[in-house]
Every structure is written in structure tokens, then in C-alpha cells.
mmCIF file of C-alpha atoms in Angstrom:
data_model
loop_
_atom_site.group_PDB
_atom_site.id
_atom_site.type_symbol
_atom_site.label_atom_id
_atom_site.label_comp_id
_atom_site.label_asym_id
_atom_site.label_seq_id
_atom_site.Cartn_x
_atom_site.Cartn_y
_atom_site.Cartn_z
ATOM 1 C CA UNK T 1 54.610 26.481 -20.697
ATOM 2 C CA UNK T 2 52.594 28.336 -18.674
ATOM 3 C CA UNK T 3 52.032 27.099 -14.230
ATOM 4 C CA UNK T 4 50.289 28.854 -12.034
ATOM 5 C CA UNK T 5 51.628 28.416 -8.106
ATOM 6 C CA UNK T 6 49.029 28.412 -5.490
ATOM 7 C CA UNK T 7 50.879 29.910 -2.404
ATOM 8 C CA UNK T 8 49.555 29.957 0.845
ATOM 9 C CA UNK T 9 50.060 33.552 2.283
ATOM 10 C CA UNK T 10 49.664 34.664 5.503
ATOM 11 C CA UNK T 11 51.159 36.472 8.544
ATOM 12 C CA UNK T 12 50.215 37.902 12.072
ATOM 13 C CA UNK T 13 47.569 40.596 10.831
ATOM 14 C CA UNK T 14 46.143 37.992 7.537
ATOM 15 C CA UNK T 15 44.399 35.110 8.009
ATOM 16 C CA UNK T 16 45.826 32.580 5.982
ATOM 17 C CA UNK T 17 44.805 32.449 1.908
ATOM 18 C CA UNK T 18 45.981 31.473 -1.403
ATOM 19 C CA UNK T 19 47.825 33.564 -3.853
ATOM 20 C CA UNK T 20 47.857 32.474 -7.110
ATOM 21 C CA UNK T 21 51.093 33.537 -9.506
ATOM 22 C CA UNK T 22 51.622 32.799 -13.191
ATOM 23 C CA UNK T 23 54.550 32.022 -14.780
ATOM 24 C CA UNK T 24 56.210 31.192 -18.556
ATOM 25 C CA UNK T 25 58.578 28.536 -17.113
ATOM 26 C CA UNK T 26 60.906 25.687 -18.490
ATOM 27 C CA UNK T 27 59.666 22.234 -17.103
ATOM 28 C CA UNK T 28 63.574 21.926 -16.190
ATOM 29 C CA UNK T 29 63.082 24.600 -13.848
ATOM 30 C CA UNK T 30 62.796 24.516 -9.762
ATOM 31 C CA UNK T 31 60.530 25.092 -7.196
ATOM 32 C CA UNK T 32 62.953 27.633 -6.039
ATOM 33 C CA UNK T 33 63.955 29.474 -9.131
ATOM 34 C CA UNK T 34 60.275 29.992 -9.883
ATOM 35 C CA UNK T 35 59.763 31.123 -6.402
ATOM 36 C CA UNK T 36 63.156 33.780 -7.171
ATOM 37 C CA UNK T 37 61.452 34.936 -10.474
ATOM 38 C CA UNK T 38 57.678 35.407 -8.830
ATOM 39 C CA UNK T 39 59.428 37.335 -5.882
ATOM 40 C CA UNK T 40 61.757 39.510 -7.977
ATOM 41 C CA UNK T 41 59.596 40.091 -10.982
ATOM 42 C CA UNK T 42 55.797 39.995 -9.297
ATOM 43 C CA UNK T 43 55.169 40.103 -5.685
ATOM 44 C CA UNK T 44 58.388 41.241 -3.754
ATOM 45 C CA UNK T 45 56.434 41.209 -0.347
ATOM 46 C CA UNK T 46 56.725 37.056 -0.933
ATOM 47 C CA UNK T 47 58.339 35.305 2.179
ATOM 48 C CA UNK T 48 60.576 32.299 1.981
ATOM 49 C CA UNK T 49 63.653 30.577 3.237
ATOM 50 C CA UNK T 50 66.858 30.054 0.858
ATOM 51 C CA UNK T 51 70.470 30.200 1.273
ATOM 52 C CA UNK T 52 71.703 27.972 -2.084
ATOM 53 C CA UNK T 53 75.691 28.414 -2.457
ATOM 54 C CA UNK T 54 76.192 29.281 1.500
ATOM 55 C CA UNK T 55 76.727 25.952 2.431
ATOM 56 C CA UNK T 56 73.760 25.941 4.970
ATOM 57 C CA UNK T 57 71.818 23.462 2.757
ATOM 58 C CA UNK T 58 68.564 22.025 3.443
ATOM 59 C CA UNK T 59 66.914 26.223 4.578
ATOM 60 C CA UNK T 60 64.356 26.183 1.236
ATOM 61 C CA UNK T 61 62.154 23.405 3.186
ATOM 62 C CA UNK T 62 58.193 23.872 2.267
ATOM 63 C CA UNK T 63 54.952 21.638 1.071
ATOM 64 C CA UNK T 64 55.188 21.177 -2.516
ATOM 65 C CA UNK T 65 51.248 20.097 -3.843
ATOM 66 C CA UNK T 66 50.659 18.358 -0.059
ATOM 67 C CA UNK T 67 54.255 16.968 0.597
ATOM 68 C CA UNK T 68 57.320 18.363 2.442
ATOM 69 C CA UNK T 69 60.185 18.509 0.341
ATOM 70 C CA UNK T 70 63.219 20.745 -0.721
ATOM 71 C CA UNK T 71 62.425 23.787 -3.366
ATOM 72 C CA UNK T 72 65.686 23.509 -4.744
ATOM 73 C CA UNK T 73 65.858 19.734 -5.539
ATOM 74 C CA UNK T 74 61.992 19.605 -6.865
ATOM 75 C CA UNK T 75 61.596 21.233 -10.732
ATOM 76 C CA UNK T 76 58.169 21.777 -12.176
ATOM 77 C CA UNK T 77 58.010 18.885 -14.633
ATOM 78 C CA UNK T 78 58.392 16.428 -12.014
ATOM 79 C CA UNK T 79 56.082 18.027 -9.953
ATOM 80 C CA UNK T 80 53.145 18.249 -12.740
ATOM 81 C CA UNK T 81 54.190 14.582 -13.876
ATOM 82 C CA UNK T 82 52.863 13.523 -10.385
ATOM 83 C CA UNK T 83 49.190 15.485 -10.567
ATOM 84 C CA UNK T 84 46.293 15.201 -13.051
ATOM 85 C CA UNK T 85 44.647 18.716 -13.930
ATOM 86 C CA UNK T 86 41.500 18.812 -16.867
ATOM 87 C CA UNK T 87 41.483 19.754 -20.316
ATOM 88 C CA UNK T 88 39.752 22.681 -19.486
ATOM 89 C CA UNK T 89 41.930 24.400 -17.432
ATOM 90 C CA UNK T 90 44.057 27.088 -18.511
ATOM 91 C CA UNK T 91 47.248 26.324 -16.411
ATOM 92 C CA UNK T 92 48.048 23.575 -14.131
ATOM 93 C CA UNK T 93 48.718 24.427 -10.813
ATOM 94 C CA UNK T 94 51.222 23.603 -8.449
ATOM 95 C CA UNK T 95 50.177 24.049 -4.729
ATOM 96 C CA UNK T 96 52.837 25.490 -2.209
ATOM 97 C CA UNK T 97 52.610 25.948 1.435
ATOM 98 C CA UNK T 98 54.894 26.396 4.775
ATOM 99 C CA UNK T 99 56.290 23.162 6.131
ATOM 100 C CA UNK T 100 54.114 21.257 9.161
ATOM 101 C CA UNK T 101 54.189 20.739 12.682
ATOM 102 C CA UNK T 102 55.779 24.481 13.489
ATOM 103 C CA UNK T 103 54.610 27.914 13.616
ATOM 104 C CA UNK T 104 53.874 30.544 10.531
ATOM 105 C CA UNK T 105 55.920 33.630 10.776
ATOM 106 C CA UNK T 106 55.053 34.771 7.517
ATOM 107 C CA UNK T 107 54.154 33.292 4.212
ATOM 108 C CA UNK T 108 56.595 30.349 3.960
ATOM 109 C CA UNK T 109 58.725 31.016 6.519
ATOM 110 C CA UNK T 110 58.284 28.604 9.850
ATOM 111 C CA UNK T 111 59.323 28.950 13.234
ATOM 112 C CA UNK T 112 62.422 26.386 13.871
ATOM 113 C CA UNK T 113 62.594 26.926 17.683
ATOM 114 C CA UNK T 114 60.828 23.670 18.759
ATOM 115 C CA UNK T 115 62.462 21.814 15.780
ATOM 116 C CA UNK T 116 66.216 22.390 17.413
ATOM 117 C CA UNK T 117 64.994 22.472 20.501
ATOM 118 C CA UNK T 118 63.849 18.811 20.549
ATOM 119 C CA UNK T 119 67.387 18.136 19.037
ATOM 120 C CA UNK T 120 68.934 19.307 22.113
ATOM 121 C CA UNK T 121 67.254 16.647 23.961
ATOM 122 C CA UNK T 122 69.130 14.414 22.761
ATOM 123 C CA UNK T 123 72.612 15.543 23.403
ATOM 124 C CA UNK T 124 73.694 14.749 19.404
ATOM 125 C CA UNK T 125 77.144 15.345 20.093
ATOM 126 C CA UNK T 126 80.164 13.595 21.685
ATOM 127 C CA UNK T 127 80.156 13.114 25.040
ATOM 128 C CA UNK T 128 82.353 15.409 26.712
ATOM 129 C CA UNK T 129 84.028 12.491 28.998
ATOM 130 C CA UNK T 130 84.938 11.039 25.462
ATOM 131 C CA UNK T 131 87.229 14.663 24.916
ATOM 132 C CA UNK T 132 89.378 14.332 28.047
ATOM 133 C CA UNK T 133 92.317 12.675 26.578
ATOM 134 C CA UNK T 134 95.032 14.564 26.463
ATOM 135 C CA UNK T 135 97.136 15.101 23.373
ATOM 136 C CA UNK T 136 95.257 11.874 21.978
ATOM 137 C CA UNK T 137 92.795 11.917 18.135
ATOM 138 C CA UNK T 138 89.665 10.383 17.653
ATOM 139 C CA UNK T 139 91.218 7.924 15.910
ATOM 140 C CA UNK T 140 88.178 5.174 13.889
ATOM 141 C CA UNK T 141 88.563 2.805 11.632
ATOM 142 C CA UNK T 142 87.180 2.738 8.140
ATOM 143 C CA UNK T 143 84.720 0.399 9.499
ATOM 144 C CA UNK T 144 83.705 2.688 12.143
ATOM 145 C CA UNK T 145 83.283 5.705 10.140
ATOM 146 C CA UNK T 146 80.810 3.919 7.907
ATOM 147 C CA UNK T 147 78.727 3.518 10.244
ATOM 148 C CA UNK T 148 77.826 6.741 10.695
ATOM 149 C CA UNK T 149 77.533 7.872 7.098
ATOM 150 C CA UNK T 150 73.936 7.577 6.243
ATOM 151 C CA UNK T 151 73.237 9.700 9.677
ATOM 152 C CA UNK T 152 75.892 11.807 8.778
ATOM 153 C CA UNK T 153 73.683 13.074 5.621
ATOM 154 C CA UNK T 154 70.928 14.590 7.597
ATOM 155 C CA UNK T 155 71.176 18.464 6.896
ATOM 156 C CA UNK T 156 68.118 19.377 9.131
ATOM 157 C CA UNK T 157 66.424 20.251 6.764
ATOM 158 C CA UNK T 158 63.063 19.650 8.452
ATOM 159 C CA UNK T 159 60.996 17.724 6.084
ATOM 160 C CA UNK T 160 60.663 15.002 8.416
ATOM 161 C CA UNK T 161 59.751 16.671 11.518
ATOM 162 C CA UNK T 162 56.975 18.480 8.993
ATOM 163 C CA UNK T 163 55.026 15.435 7.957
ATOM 164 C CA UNK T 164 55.304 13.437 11.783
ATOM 165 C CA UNK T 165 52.076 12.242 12.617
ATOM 166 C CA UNK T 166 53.494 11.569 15.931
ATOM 167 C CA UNK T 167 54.992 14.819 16.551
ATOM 168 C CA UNK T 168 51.204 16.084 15.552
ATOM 169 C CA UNK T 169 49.488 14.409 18.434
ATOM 170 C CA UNK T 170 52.397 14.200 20.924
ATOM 171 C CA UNK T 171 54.096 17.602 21.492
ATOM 172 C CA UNK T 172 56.602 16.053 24.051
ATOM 173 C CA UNK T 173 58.213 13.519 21.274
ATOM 174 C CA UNK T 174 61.528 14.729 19.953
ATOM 175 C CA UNK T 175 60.559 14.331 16.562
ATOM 176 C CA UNK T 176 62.611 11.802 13.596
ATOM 177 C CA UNK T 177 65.429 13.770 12.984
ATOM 178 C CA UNK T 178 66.302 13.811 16.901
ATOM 179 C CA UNK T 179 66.185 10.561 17.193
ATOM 180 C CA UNK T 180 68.247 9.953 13.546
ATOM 181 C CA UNK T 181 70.830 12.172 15.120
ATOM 182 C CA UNK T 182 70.401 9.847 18.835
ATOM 183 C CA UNK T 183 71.329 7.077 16.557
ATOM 184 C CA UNK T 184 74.683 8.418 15.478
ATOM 185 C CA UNK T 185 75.694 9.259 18.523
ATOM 186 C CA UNK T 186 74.837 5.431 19.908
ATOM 187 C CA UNK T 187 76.997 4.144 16.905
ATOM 188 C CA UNK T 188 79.749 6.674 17.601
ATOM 189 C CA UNK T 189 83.135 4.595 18.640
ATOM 190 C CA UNK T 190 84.101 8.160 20.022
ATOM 191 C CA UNK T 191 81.103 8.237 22.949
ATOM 192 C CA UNK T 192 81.254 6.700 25.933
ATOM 193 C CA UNK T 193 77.494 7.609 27.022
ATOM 194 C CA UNK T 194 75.836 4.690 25.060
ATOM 195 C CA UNK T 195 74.039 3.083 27.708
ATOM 196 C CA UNK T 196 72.900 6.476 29.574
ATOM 197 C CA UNK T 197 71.655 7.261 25.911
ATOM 198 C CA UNK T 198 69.681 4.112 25.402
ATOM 199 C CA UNK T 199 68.455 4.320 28.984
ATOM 200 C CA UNK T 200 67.105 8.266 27.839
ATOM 201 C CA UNK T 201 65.768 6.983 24.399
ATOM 202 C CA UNK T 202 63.874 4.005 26.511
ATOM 203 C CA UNK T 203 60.942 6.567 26.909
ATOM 204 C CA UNK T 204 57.212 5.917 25.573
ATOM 205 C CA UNK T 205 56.447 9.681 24.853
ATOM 206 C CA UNK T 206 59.412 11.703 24.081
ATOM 207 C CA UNK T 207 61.675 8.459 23.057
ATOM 208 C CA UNK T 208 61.892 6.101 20.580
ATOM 209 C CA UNK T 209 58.696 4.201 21.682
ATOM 210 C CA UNK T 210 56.962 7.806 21.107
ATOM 211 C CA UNK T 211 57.129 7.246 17.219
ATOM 212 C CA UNK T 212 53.484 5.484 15.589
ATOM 213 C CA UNK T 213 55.877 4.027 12.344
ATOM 214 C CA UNK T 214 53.480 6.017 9.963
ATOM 215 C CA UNK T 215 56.704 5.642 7.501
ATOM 216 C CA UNK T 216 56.087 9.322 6.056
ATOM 217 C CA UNK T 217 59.672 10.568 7.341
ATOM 218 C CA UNK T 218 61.270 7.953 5.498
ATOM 219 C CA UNK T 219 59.416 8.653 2.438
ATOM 220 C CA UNK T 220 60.093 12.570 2.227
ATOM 221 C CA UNK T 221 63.556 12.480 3.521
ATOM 222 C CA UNK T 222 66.250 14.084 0.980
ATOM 223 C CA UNK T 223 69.354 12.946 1.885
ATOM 224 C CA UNK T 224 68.210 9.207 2.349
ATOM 225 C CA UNK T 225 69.200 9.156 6.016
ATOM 226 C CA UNK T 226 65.594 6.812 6.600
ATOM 227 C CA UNK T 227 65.504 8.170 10.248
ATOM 228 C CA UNK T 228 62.644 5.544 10.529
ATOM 229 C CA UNK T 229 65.221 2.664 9.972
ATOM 230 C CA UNK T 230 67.518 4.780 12.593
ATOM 231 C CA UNK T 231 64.536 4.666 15.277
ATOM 232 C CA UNK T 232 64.095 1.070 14.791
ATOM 233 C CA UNK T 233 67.772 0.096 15.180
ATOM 234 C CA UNK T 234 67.779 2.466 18.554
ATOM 235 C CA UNK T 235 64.425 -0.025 19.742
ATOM 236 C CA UNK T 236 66.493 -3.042 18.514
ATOM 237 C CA UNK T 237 69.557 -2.111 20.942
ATOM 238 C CA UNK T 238 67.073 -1.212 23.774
ATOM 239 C CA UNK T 239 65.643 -4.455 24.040
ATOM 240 C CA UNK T 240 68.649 -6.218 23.952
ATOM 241 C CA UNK T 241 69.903 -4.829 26.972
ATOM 242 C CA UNK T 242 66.527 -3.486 28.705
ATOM 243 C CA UNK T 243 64.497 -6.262 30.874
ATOM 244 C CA UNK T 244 60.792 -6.732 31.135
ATOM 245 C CA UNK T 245 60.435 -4.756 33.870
ATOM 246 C CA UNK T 246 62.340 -1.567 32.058
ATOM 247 C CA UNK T 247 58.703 -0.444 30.227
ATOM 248 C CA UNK T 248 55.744 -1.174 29.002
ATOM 249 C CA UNK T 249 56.599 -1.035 25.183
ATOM 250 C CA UNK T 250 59.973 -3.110 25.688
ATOM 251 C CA UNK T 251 57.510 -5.765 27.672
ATOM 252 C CA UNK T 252 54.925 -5.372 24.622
ATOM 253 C CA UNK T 253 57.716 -6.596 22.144
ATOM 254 C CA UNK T 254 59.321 -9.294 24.314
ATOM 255 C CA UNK T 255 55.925 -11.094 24.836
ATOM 256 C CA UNK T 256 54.852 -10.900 21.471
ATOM 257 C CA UNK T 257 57.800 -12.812 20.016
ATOM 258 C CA UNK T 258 57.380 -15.369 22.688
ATOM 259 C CA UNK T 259 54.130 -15.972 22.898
ATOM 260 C CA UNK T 260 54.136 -16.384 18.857
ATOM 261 C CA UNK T 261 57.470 -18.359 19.226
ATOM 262 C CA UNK T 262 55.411 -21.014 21.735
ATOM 263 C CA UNK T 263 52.058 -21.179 19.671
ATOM 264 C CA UNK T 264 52.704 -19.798 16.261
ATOM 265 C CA UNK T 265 50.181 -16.885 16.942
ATOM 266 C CA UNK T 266 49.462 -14.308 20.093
ATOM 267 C CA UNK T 267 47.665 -16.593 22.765
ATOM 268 C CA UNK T 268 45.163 -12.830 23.126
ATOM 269 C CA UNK T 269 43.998 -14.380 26.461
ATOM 270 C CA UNK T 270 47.742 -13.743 27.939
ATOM 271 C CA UNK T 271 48.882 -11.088 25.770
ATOM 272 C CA UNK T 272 47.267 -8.423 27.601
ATOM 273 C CA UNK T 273 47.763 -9.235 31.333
ATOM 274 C CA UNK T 274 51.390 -10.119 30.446
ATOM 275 C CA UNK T 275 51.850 -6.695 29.035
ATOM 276 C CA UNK T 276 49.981 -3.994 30.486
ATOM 277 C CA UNK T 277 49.393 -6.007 34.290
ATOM 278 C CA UNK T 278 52.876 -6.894 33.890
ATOM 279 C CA UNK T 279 52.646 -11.124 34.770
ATOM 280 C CA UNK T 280 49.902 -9.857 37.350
ATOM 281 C CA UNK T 281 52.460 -7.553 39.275
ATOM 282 C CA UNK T 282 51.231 -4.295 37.993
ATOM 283 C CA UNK T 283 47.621 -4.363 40.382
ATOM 284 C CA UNK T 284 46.595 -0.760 38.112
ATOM 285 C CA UNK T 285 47.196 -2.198 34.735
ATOM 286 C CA UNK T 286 45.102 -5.082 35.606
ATOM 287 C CA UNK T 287 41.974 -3.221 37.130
ATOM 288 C CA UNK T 288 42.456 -0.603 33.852
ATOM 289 C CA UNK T 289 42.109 -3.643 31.918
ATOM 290 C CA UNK T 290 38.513 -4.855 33.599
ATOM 291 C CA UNK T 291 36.031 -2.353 31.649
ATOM 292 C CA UNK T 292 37.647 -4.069 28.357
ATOM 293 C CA UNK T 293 37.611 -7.846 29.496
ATOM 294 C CA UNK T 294 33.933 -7.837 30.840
ATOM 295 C CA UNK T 295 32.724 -6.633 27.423
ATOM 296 C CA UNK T 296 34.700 -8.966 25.798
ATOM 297 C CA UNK T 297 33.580 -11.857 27.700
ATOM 298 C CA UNK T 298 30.085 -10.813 27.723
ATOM 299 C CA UNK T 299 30.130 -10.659 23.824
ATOM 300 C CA UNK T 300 31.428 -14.214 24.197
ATOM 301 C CA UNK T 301 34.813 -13.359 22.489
ATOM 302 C CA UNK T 302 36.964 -14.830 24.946
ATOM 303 C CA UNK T 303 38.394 -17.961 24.158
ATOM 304 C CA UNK T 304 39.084 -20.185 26.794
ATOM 305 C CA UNK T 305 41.111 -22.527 25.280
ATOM 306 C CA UNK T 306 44.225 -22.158 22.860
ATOM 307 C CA UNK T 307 45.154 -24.405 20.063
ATOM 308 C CA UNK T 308 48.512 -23.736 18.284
ATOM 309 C CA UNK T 309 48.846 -22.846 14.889
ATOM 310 C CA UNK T 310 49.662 -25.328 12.224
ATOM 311 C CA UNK T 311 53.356 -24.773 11.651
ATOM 312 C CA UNK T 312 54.165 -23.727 14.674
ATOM 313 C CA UNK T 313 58.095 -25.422 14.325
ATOM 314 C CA UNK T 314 58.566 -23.462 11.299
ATOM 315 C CA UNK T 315 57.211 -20.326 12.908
ATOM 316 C CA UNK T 316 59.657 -20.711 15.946
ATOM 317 C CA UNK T 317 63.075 -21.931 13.954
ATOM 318 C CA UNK T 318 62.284 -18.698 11.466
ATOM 319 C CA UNK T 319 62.260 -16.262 14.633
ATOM 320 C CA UNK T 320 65.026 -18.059 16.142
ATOM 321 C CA UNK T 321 67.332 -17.726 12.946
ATOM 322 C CA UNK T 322 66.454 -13.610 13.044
ATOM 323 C CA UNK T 323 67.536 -13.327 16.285
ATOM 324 C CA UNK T 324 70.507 -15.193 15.959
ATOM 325 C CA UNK T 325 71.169 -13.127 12.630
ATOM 326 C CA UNK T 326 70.489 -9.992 14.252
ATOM 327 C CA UNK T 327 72.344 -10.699 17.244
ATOM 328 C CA UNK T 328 75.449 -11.566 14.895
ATOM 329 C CA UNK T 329 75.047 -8.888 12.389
ATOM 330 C CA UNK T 330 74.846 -11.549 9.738
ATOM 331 C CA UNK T 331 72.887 -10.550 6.713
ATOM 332 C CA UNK T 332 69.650 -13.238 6.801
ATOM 333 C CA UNK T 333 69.587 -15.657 3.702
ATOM 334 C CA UNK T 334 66.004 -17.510 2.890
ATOM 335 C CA UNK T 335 64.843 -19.284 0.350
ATOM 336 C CA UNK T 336 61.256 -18.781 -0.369
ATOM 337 C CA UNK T 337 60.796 -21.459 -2.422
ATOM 338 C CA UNK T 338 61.244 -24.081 0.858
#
């Protein structure tokens, strides 16, 4: 069958523009080995990453019709099975383009720097206090080692740092697979910086409070690491050891729970001074809050009473029993049908 790839070129001295290439290809074949035959056989000046068989996996990282994704592990029928093209073309067309959120040098090929720079920032390796024993292994259990496995998969491949709406808007956050990495290092029985590392991560932009949960690194990730599940168990550990007062986004999640744990729902009257004026401490949160309260209560939309929720025993026993089962590490049993 006969696809025609849409590649976006471009360089220094181009603006950037499609190129379109056709090929006679097997639906079995992939991304990458069409991207070998159009640059060997058609258009040698083509620029993209690979290094298959060198054991530096992950390098052939690029948008594949709109999503980031590896060339190697994505074959043409898979990729036409997922788009809709009319009777009347010719060829379908599969779209490819550099991966997001870094630099062009050329074609498909996208400057990394800022990508392992914000993996520096968060030290993902063993803390060098840890190495100081002499003549002693890193001895872990079986138990142990698990726990890193499914961060142990990430082969930086860049696919989620590519589609991060957060790193899009917010240049200072250290992107998903950072903080996928942070994780390993916080379940690492070898480390003994855990609690400087949690007291790092504890940051609103750069941190794990930095990422907006948009779910898209999950979704594109290769190797299954989920470093959206990672982030969330990092947030999970910093609010059981961080107080109110530690920041604004650890207060945010504390109140909620127990202000829906007393009524059932958010009481929206205390929610905000709680949070952001901090229990009426924090004398700047509260006057930032003013412009937004005296529209409010001019438009009448602020209640001055609060009635709890029907249910509202229910509500609380169902929180209490996650906590309790998160707090355990006991897999949560309910039964829908009581």
C-alpha cells in the first residue's frame, strides 16, 4: 500500500514546512524503518534521532499524527487504524513532527539540554552519604527491589516531557520524568536523603505541586512507568509528614478532606480563607482575596449559612477507611452494591 508522511522540516535558515514523502510500504512496517527507507532512498538531507541495537533506547522520540511516541515501537497500520482519510484521496497520510516543549535543531531532531537539565534538579541518584560504608553492598530485599521496578523502566525517552501542559506554561517545573525519577529515589532503601527530598519536591512551581494532572504523560508513556501515578505518590508522602503551615497546596488538600469529612461537601464560605489567608494568619492572602469576595457577595452568591449534606456519616467513614488503607498500605475493598 501506498502512505504518504507529512514531515515537518525545518532548521535555522527555513522556516518551518511540510514535506510530503511517498512510500510502497507493508502495514507491518515502522515509523522508523519508513523514516530509514525515505532518508536512504529519497531525501538524504532528512534529520532524525535513532540508535536501535546500541542499547541507548528510547533516542527515535517524535510526534506521530499529533502524539509523542517512539518511531520504532509505532508501525503504519496501527497508526492509519487510528485516523479517518476520504475516498477520494490518493494516499493516506501520516503526519510526523519533532517532539514538544524543546528546541528544533533541525528537522526532527530536538534540543535535550533543558530536558536533562531539569533531571539534575532532582539529584536521581543515591545519595552519596548512603556510599560511605566501607567494604559493605547495597544489600535489598526482593521486596525492596520491587519497588522500584516500574521507575526503573523509564528510558528518557522524552515523550512525556513533550506533551506537559505544565512544563508549557511553567518553564521552572522539572517536568514528569524528573519527578518519576524523584520518586525512585524516595523509595530507594539505599538513600538516606528522603526527607531533604520530600522537603525539595514540597515546591508549588518547580515541584510536585507544579504539575496541572492533565494525565497526557501517563497516556503516551512507553515503558508504562505512569510518572503521573509517581507524582501523586511523592504528594501522598508530603502531606503525611508536611504541616499546614509547610505550603499553600499541602494546606489546599488538608482542608478539603476535612471540611468534606465534617459536612459531606466544601463549606466554600471557609474553604478559601482557610487556604489561601491561612486560618486568618496570612494578612496578604486575605486582602488578595477581597476583589473576589465583594463580587461574590454583591451577586448575592454568598451563603451565609451551611447545611450538611445528606449522608454525611457515610461520606466521613468512606474517607476515614482510605486513609487508614493508605496509611497501612492495605489494598481498599468496597462493595458497591451497599
Amino acid at each position: 500500500m501506498k502512505v504518504t508522511f507529512k514531515i515537518l522540516r525545518q532548521n535555522n535558515n527555513l522556516s518551518p514546512h511540510f514535506q510530503d514523502y511517498t512510500l510502497e510500504v507493508n502495514p507491518k512496517n515502522t515509523i522508523l524503518e519508513c523514516l530509514n527507507r525515505i532518508k536512504w532512498e529519497i531525501d538524504g538531507s532528512l534529520a532524525f534521532r535513532k540508535n536501535c541495537r546500541n542499547t541507548i533506547c528510547g533516542s527515535c522520540g517524535m510526534k506521530i499524527n499529533g502524539r509523542s511516541a517512539l518511531a520504532c515501537k509505532e508501525n503504519v497500520g496501527e497508526e492509519l487504524s487510528k485516523i479517518s482519510f476520504g475516498e477520494k484521496e490518493k494516499n493516506p497520510e501520516i503526519i510526523i513532527s519533532p517532539l514538544g516543549n524543546m528546541p528544533v535543531l533541525k528537522d526532527l531532531v530536538v534540543d535535550m539540554g533543558n530536558f536533562w537539565n531539569d533531571l539534575e534538579k532532582v539529584e536521581p541518584y543515591v545519595s552519596s552519604n548512603a556510599r560511605n560504608i566501607p567494604e559493605k553492598e547495597f544489600l535489598q530485599s526482593p521486596e525492596e527491589r520491587k519497588l522500584l521496578e516500574q521507575t526503573g523502566n523509564c528510558i528518557l525517552c522524552g515523550a512525556c516531557y513533550s506533551e506537559c501542559n505544565a512544563k508549557e506554561v511553567n518553564d521552572s517545573f522539572v517536568g514528569p520524568h524528573a519527578l518519576a525519577k524523584a520518586y525512585r529515589m524516595v523509595d530507594d532503601s539505599r538513600d538516606d536523603f528522603g526527607d531533604d527530598r520530600l522537603t525539595k519536591y514540597n515546591n508549588i512551581e518547580s515541584g510536585a505541586w507544579g504539575c496541572t494532572r492533565c494525565y497526557m504523560c501517563n497516556e503516551v508513556c512507553p515503558m508504562d512507568v505512569a510518572p503521573l501515578d509517581q507524582i501523586t505518590k511523592i504528594k501522598g508522602k508530603i502531606l503525611d509528614r508536611e504541616s499546614r503551615k509547610s505550603s499553600t497546596p499541602v494546606r489546599h488538600r488538608k482542608v478539603l478532606v476535612d471540611l468534606v469529612k465534617d459536612g459531606g461537601w466544601v463549606d466554600e464560605r471557609k474553604f478559601a480563607v482557610m487556604v489561601v489567608g491561612n486560618y486568618f494568619r496570612d494578612l496578604r492572602g486575605l486582602l488578595s482575596l477581597a476583589p473576589v469576595g465583594l463580587k461574590v457577595l454583591a451577586a448575592g452568591k454568598l451563603p451565609f449559612s451551611f447545611e450538611a449534606s445528606e449522608g454525611v456519616l457515610e461520606v466521613r467513614s468512606l474517607i476515614n477507611a482510605v486513609q487508614s488503607a493508605t496509611k497501612d498500605n492495605v489494598p481498599l475493598q468496597t462493595d458497591i452494591n451497599k
